[in-house]
PDB file of N, CA and C in Angstrom:
ATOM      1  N   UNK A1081      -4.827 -14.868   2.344  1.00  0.00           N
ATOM      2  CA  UNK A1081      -3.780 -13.868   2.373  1.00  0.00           C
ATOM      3  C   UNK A1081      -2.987 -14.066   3.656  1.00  0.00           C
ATOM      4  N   UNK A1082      -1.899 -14.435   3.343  1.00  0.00           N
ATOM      5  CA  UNK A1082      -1.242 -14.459   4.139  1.00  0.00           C
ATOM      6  C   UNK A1082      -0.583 -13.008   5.408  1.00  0.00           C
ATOM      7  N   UNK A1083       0.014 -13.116   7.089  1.00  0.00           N
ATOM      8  CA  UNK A1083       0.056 -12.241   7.671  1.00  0.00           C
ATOM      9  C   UNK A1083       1.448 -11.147   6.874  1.00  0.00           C
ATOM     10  N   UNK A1084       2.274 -11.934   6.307  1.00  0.00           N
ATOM     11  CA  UNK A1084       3.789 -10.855   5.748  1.00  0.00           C
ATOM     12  C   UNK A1084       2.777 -10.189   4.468  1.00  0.00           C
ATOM     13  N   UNK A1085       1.908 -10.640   3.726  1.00  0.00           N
ATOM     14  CA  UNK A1085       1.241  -9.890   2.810  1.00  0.00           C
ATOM     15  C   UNK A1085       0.596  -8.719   3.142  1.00  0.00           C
ATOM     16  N   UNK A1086      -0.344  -8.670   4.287  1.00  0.00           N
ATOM     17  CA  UNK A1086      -0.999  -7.772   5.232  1.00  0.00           C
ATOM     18  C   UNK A1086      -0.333  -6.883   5.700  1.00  0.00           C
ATOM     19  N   UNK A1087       0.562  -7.047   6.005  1.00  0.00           N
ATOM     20  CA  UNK A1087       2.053  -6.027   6.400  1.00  0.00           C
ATOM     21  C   UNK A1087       2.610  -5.957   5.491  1.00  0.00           C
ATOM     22  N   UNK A1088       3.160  -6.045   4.349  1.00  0.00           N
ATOM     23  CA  UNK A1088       3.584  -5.623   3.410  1.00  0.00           C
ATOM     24  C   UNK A1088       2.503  -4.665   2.908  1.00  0.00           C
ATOM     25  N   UNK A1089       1.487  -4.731   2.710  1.00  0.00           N
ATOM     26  CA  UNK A1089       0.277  -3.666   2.324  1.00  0.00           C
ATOM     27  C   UNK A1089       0.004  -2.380   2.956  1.00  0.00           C
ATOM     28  N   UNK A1090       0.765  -2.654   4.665  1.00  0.00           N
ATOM     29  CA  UNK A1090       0.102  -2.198   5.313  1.00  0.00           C
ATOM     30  C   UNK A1090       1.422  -0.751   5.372  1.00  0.00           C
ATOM     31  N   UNK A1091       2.542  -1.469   5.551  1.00  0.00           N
ATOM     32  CA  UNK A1091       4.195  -1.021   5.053  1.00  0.00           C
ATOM     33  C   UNK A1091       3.953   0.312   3.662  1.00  0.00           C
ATOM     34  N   UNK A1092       3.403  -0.567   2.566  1.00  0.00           N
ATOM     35  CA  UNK A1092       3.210   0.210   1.360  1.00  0.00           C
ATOM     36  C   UNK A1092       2.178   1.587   1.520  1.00  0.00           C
ATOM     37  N   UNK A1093       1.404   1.268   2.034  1.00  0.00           N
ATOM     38  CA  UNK A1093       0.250   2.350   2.398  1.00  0.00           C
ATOM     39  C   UNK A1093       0.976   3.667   3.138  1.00  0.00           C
ATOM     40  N   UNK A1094       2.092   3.402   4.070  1.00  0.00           N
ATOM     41  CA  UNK A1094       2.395   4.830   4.508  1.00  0.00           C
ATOM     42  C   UNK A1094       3.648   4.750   4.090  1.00  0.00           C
ATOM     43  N   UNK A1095       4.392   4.124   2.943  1.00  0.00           N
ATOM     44  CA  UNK A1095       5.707   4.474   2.524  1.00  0.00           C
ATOM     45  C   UNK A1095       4.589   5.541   1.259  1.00  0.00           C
ATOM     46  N   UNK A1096       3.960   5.014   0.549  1.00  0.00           N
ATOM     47  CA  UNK A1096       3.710   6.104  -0.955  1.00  0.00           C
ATOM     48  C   UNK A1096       2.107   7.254  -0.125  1.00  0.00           C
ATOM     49  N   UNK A1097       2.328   7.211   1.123  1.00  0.00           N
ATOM     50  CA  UNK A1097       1.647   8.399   1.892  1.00  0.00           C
ATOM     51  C   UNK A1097       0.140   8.434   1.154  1.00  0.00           C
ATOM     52  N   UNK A1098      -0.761   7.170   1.120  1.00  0.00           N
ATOM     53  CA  UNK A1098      -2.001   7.859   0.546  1.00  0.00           C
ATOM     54  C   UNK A1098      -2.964   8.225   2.113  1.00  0.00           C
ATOM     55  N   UNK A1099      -4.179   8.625   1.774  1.00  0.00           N
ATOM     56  CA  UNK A1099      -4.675   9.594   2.678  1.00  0.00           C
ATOM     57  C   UNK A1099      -5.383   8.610   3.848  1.00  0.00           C
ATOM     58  N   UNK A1100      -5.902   7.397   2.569  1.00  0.00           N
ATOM     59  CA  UNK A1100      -7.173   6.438   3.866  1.00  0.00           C
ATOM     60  C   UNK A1100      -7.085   5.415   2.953  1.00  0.00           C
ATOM     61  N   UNK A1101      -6.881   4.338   4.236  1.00  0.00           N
ATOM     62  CA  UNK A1101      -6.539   2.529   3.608  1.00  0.00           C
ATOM     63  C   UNK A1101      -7.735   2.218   2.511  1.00  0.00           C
ATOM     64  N   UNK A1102      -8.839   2.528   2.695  1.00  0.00           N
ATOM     65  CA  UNK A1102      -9.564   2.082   1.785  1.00  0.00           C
ATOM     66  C   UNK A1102      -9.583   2.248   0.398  1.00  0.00           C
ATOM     67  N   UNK A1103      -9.187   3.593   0.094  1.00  0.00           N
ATOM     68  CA  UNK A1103      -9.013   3.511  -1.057  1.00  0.00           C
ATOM     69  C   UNK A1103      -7.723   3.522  -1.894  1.00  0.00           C
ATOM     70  N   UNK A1104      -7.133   3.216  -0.955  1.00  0.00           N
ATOM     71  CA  UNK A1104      -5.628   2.486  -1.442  1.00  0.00           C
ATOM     72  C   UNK A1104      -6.043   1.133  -1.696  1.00  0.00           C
ATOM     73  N   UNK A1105      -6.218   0.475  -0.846  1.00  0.00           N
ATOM     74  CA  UNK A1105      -6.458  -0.981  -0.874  1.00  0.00           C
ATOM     75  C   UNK A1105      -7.509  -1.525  -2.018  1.00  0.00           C
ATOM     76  N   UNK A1106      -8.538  -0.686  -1.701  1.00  0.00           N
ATOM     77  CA  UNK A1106      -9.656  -0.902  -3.212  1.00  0.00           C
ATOM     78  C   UNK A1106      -9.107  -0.462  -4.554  1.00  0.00           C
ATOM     79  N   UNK A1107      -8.712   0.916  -4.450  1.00  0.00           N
ATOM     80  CA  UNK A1107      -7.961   1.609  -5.842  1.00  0.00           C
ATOM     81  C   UNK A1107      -6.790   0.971  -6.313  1.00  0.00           C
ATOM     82  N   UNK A1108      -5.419   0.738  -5.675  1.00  0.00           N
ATOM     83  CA  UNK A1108      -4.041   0.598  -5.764  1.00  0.00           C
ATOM     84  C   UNK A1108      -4.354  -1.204  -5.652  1.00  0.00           C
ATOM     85  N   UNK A1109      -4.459  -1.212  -4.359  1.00  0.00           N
ATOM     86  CA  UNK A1109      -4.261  -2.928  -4.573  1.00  0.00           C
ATOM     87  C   UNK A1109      -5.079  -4.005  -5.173  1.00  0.00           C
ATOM     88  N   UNK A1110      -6.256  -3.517  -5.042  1.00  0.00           N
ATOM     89  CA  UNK A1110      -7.045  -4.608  -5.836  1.00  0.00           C
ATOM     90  C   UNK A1110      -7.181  -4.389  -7.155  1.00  0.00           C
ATOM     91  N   UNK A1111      -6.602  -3.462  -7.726  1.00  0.00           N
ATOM     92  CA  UNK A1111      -6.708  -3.108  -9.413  1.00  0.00           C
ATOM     93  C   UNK A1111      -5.297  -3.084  -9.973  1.00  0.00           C
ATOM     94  N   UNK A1112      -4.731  -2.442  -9.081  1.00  0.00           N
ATOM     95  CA  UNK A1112      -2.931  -2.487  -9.894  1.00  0.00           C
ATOM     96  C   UNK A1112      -1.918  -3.529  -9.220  1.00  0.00           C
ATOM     97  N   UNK A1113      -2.138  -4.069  -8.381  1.00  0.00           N
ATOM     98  CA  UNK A1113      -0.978  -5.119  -7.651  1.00  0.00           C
ATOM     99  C   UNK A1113      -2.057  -6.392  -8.151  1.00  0.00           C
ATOM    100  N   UNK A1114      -2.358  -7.113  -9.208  1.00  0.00           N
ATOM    101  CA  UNK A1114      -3.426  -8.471  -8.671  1.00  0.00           C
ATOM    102  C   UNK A1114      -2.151  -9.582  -8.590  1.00  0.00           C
ATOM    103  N   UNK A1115      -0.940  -9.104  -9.894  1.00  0.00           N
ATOM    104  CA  UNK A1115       0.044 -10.225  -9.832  1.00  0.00           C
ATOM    105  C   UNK A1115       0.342 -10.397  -7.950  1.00  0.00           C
ATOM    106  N   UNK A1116       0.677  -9.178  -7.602  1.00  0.00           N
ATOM    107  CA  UNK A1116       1.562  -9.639  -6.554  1.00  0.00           C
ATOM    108  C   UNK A1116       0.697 -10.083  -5.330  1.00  0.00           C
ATOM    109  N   UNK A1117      -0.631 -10.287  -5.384  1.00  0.00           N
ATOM    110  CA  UNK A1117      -1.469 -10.181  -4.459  1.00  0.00           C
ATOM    111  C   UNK A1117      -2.791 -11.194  -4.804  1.00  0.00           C
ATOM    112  N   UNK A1118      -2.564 -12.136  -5.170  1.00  0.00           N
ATOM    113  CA  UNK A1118      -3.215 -13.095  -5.808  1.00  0.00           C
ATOM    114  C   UNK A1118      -4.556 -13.537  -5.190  1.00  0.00           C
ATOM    115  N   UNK A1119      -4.177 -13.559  -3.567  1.00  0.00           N
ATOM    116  CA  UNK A1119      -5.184 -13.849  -3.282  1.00  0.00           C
ATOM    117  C   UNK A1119      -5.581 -12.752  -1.889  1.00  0.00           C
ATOM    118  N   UNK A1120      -6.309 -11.948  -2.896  1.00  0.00           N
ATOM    119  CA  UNK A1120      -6.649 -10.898  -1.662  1.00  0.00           C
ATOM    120  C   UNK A1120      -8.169 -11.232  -1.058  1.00  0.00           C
ATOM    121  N   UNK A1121      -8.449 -10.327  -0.389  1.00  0.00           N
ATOM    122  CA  UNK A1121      -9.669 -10.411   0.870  1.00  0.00           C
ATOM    123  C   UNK A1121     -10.400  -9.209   0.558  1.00  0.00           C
ATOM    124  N   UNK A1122     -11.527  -9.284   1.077  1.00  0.00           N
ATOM    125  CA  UNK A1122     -12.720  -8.291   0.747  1.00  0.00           C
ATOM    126  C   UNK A1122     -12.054  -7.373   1.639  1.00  0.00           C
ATOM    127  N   UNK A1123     -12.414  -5.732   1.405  1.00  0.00           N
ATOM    128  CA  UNK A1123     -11.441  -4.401   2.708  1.00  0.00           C
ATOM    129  C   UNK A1123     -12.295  -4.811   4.388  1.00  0.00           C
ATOM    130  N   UNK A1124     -13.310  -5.332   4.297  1.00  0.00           N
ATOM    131  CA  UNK A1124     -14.103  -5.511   5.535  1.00  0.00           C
ATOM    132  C   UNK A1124     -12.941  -6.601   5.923  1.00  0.00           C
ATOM    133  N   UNK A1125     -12.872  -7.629   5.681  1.00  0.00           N
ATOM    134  CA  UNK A1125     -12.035  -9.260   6.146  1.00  0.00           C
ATOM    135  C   UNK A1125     -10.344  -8.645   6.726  1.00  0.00           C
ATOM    136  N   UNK A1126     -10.063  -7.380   5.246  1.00  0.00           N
ATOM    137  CA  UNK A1126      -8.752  -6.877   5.196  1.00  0.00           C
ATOM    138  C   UNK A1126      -8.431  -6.191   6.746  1.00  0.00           C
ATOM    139  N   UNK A1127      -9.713  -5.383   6.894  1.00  0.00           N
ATOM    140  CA  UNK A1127      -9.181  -4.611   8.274  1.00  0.00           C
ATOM    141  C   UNK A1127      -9.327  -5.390   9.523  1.00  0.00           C
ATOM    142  N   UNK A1128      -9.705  -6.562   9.336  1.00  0.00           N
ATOM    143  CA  UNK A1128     -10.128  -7.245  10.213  1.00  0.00           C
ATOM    144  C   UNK A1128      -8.658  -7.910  10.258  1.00  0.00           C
ATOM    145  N   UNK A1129      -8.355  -8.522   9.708  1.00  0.00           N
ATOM    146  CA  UNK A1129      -6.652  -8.696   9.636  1.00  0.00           C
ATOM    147  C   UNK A1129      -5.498  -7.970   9.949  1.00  0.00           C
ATOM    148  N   UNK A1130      -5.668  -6.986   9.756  1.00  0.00           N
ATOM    149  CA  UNK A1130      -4.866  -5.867  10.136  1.00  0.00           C
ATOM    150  C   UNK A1130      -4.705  -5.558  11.800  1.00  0.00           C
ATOM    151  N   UNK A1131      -5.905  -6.117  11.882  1.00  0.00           N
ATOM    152  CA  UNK A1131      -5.913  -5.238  13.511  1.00  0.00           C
ATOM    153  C   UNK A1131      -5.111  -6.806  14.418  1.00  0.00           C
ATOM    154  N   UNK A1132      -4.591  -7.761  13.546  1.00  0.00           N
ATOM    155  CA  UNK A1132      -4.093  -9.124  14.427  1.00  0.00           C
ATOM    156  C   UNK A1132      -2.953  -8.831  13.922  1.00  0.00           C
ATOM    157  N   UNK A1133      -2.560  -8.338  12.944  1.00  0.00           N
ATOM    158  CA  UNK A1133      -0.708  -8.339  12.410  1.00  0.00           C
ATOM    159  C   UNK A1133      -0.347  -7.340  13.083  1.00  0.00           C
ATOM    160  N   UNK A1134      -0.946  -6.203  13.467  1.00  0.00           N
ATOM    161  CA  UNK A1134      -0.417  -5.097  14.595  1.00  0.00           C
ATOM    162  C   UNK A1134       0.812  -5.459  14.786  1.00  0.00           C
ATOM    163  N   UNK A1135       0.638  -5.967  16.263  1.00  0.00           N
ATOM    164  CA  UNK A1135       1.823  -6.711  17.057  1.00  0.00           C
ATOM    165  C   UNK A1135       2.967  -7.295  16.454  1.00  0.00           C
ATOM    166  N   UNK A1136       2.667  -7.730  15.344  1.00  0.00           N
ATOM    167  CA  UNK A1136       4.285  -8.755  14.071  1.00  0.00           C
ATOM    168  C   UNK A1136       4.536  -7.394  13.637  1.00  0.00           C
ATOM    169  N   UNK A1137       3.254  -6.620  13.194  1.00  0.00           N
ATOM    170  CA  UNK A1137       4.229  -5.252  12.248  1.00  0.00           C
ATOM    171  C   UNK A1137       5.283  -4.515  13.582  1.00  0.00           C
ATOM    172  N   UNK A1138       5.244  -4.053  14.139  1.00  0.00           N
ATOM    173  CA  UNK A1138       5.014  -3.411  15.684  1.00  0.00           C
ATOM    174  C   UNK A1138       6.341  -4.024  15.629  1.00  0.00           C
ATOM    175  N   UNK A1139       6.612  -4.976  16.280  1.00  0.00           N
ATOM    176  CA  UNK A1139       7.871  -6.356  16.403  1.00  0.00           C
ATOM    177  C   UNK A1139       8.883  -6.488  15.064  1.00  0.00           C
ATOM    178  N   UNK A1140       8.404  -6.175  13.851  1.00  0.00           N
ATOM    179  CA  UNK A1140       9.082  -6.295  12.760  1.00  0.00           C
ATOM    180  C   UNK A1140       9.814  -4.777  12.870  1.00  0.00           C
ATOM    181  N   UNK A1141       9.510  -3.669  12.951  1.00  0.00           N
ATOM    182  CA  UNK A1141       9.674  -3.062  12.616  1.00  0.00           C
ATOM    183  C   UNK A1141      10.610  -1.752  13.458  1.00  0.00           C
ATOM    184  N   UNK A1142      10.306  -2.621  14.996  1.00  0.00           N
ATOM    185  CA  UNK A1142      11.217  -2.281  16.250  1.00  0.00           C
ATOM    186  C   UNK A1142      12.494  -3.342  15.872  1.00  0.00           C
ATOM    187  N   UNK A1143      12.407  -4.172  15.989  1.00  0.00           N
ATOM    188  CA  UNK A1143      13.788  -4.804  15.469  1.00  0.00           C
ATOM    189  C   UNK A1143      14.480  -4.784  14.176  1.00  0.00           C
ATOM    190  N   UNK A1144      13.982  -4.875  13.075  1.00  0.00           N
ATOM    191  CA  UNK A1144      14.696  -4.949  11.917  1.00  0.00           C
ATOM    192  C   UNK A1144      14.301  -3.817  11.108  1.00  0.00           C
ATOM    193  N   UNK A1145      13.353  -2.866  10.946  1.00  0.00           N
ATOM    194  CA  UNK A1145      13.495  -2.091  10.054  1.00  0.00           C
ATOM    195  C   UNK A1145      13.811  -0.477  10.336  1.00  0.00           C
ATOM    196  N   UNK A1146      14.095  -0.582  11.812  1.00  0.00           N
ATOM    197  CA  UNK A1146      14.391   1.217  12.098  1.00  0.00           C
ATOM    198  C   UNK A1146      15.795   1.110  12.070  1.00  0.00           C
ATOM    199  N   UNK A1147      17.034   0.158  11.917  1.00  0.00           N
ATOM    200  CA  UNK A1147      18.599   0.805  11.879  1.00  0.00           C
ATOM    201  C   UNK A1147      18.864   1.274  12.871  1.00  0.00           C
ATOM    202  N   UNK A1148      20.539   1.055  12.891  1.00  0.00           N
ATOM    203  CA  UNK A1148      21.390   1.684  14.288  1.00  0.00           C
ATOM    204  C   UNK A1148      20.967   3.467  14.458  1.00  0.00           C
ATOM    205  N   UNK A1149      21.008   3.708  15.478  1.00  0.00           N
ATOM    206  CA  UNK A1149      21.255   5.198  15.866  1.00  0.00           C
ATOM    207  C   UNK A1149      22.770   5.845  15.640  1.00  0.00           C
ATOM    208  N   UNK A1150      22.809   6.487  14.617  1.00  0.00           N
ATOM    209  CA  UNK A1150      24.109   7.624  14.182  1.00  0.00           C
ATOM    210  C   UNK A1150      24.444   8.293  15.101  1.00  0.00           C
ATOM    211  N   UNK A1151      23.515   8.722  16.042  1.00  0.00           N
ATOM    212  CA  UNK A1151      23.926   9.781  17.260  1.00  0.00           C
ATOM    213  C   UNK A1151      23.527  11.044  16.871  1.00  0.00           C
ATOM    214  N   UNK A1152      23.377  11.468  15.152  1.00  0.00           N
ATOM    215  CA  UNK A1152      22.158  12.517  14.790  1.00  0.00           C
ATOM    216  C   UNK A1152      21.045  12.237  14.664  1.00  0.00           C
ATOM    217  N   UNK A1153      20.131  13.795  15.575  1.00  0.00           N
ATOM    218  CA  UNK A1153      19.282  13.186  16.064  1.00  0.00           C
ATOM    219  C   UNK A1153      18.648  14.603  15.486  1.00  0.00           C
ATOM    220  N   UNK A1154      16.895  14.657  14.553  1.00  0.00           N
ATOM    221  CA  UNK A1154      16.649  15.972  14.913  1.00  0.00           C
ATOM    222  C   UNK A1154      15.567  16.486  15.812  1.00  0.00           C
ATOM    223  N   UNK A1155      15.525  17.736  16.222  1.00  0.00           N
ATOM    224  CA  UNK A1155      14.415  18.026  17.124  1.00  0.00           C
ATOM    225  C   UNK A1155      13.746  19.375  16.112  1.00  0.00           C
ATOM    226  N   UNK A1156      12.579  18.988  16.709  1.00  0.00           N
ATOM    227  CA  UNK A1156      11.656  20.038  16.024  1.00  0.00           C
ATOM    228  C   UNK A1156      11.457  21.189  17.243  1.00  0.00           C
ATOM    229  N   UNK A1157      11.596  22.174  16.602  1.00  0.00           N
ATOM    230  CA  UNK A1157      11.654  23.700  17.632  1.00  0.00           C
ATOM    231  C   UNK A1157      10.544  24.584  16.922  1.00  0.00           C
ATOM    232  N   UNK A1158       9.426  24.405  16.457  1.00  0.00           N
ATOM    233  CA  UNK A1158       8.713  24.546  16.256  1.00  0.00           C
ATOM    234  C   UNK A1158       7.628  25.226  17.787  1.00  0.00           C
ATOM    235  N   UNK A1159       7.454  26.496  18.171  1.00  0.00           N
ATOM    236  CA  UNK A1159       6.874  27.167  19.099  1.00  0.00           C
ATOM    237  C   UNK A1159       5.599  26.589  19.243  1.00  0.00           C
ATOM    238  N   UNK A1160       5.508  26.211  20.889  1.00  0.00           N
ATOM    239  CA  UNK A1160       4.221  26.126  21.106  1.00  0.00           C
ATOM    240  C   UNK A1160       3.190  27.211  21.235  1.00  0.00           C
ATOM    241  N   UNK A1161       2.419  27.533  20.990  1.00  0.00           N
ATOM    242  CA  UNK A1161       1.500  28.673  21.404  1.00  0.00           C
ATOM    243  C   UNK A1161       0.380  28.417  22.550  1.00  0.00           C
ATOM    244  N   UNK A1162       0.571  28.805  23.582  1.00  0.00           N
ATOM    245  CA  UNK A1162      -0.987  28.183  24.252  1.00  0.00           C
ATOM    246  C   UNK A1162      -1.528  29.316  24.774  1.00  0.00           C
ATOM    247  N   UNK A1163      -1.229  30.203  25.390  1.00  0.00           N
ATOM    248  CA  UNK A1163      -2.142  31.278  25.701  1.00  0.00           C
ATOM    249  C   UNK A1163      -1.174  32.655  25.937  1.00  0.00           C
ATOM    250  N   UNK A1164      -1.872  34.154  25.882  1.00  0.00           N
ATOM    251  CA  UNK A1164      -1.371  34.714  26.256  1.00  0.00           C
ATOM    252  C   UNK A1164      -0.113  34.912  27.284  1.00  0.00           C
ATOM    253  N   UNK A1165       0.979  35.386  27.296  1.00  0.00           N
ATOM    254  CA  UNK A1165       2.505  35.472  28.807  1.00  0.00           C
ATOM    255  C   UNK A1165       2.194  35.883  29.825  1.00  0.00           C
ATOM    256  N   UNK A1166       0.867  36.980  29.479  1.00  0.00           N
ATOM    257  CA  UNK A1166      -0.505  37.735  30.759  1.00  0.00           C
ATOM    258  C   UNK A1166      -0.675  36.371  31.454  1.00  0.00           C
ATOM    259  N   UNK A1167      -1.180  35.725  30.682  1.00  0.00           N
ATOM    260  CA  UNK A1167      -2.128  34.640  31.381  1.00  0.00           C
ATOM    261  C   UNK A1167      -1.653  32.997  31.877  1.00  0.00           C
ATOM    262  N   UNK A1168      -0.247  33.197  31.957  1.00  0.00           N
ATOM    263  CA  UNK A1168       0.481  32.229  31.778  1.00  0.00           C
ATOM    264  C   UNK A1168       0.783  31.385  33.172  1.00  0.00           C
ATOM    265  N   UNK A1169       0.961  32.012  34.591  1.00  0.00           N
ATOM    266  CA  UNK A1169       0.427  31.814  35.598  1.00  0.00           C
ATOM    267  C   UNK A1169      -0.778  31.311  36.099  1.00  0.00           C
ATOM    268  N   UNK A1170      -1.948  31.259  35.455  1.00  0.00           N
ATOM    269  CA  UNK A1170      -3.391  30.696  35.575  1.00  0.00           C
ATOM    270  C   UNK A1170      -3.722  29.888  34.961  1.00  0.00           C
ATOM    271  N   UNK A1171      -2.803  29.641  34.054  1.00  0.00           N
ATOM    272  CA  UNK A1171      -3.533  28.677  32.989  1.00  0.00           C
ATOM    273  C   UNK A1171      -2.546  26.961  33.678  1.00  0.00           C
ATOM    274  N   UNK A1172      -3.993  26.304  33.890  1.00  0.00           N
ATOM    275  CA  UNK A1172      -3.756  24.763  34.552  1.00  0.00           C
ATOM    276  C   UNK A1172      -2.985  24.052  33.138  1.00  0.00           C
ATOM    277  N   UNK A1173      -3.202  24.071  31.876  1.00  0.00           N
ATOM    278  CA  UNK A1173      -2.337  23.039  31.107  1.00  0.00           C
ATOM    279  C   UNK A1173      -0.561  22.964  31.439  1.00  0.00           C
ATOM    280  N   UNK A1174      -0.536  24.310  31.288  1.00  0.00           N
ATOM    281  CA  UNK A1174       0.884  24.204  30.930  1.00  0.00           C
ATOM    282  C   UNK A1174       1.526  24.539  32.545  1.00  0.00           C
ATOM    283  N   UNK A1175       1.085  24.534  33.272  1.00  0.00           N
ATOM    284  CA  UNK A1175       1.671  24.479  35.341  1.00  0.00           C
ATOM    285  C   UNK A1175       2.669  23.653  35.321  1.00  0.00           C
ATOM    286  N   UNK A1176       3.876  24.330  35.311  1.00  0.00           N
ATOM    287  CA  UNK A1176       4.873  22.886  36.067  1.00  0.00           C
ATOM    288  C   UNK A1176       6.365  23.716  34.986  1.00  0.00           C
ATOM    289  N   UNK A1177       5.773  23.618  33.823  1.00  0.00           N
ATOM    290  CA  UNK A1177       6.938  24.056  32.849  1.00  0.00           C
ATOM    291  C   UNK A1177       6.198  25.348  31.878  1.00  0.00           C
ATOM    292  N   UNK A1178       5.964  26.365  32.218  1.00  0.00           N
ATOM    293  CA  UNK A1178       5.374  27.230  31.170  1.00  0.00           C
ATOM    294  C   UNK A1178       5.810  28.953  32.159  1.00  0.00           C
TER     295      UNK A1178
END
């Protein structure tokens, strides 16, 4: 199996959001992809591969697959909660900005 196959698998796994590689890879790829995946690897060999294409996915995906910046941008404003407004002075996490 080649390394663009491994990343392509690896690509597919969090574009259709399943929960844990293994049973994507055992369920989805080794039973429903065999055309496109001819010559696959046991999931032990698989993750063992995975952890060397890192860096190409990483590199592929900083250069060619994130697109120009529009200049919209969104932010999540979603409230932090960390402790009581009482207690907000004492509390060491949030010191500096809280």
């Amino acid at each position: 199996m080649s390394d663009s196959e491994v990343m392509t698998i690896l690509v597919l796994f969090h574009i259709l959001r399943h929960r844990d590689l293994k049973s994507f890879y055992l369920g989805y790829v080794c039973n429903h992809m065999r055309k496109e995946f001819p010559h696959r690897l046991s999931y032990n060999r698989f993750v063992e591969r995975q952890a060397k294409v890192g860096l190409h996915l990483l590199l592929f995906l900083q250069t060619c697959a994130l697109g120009k910046c529009t200049g919209i941008s969104i932010i999540d404003s979603t409230p932090l909660k960390s402790c009581n407004i009482k207690r907000a002075h004492s509390h060491r996490t949030m010191k500096g900005w809280a």
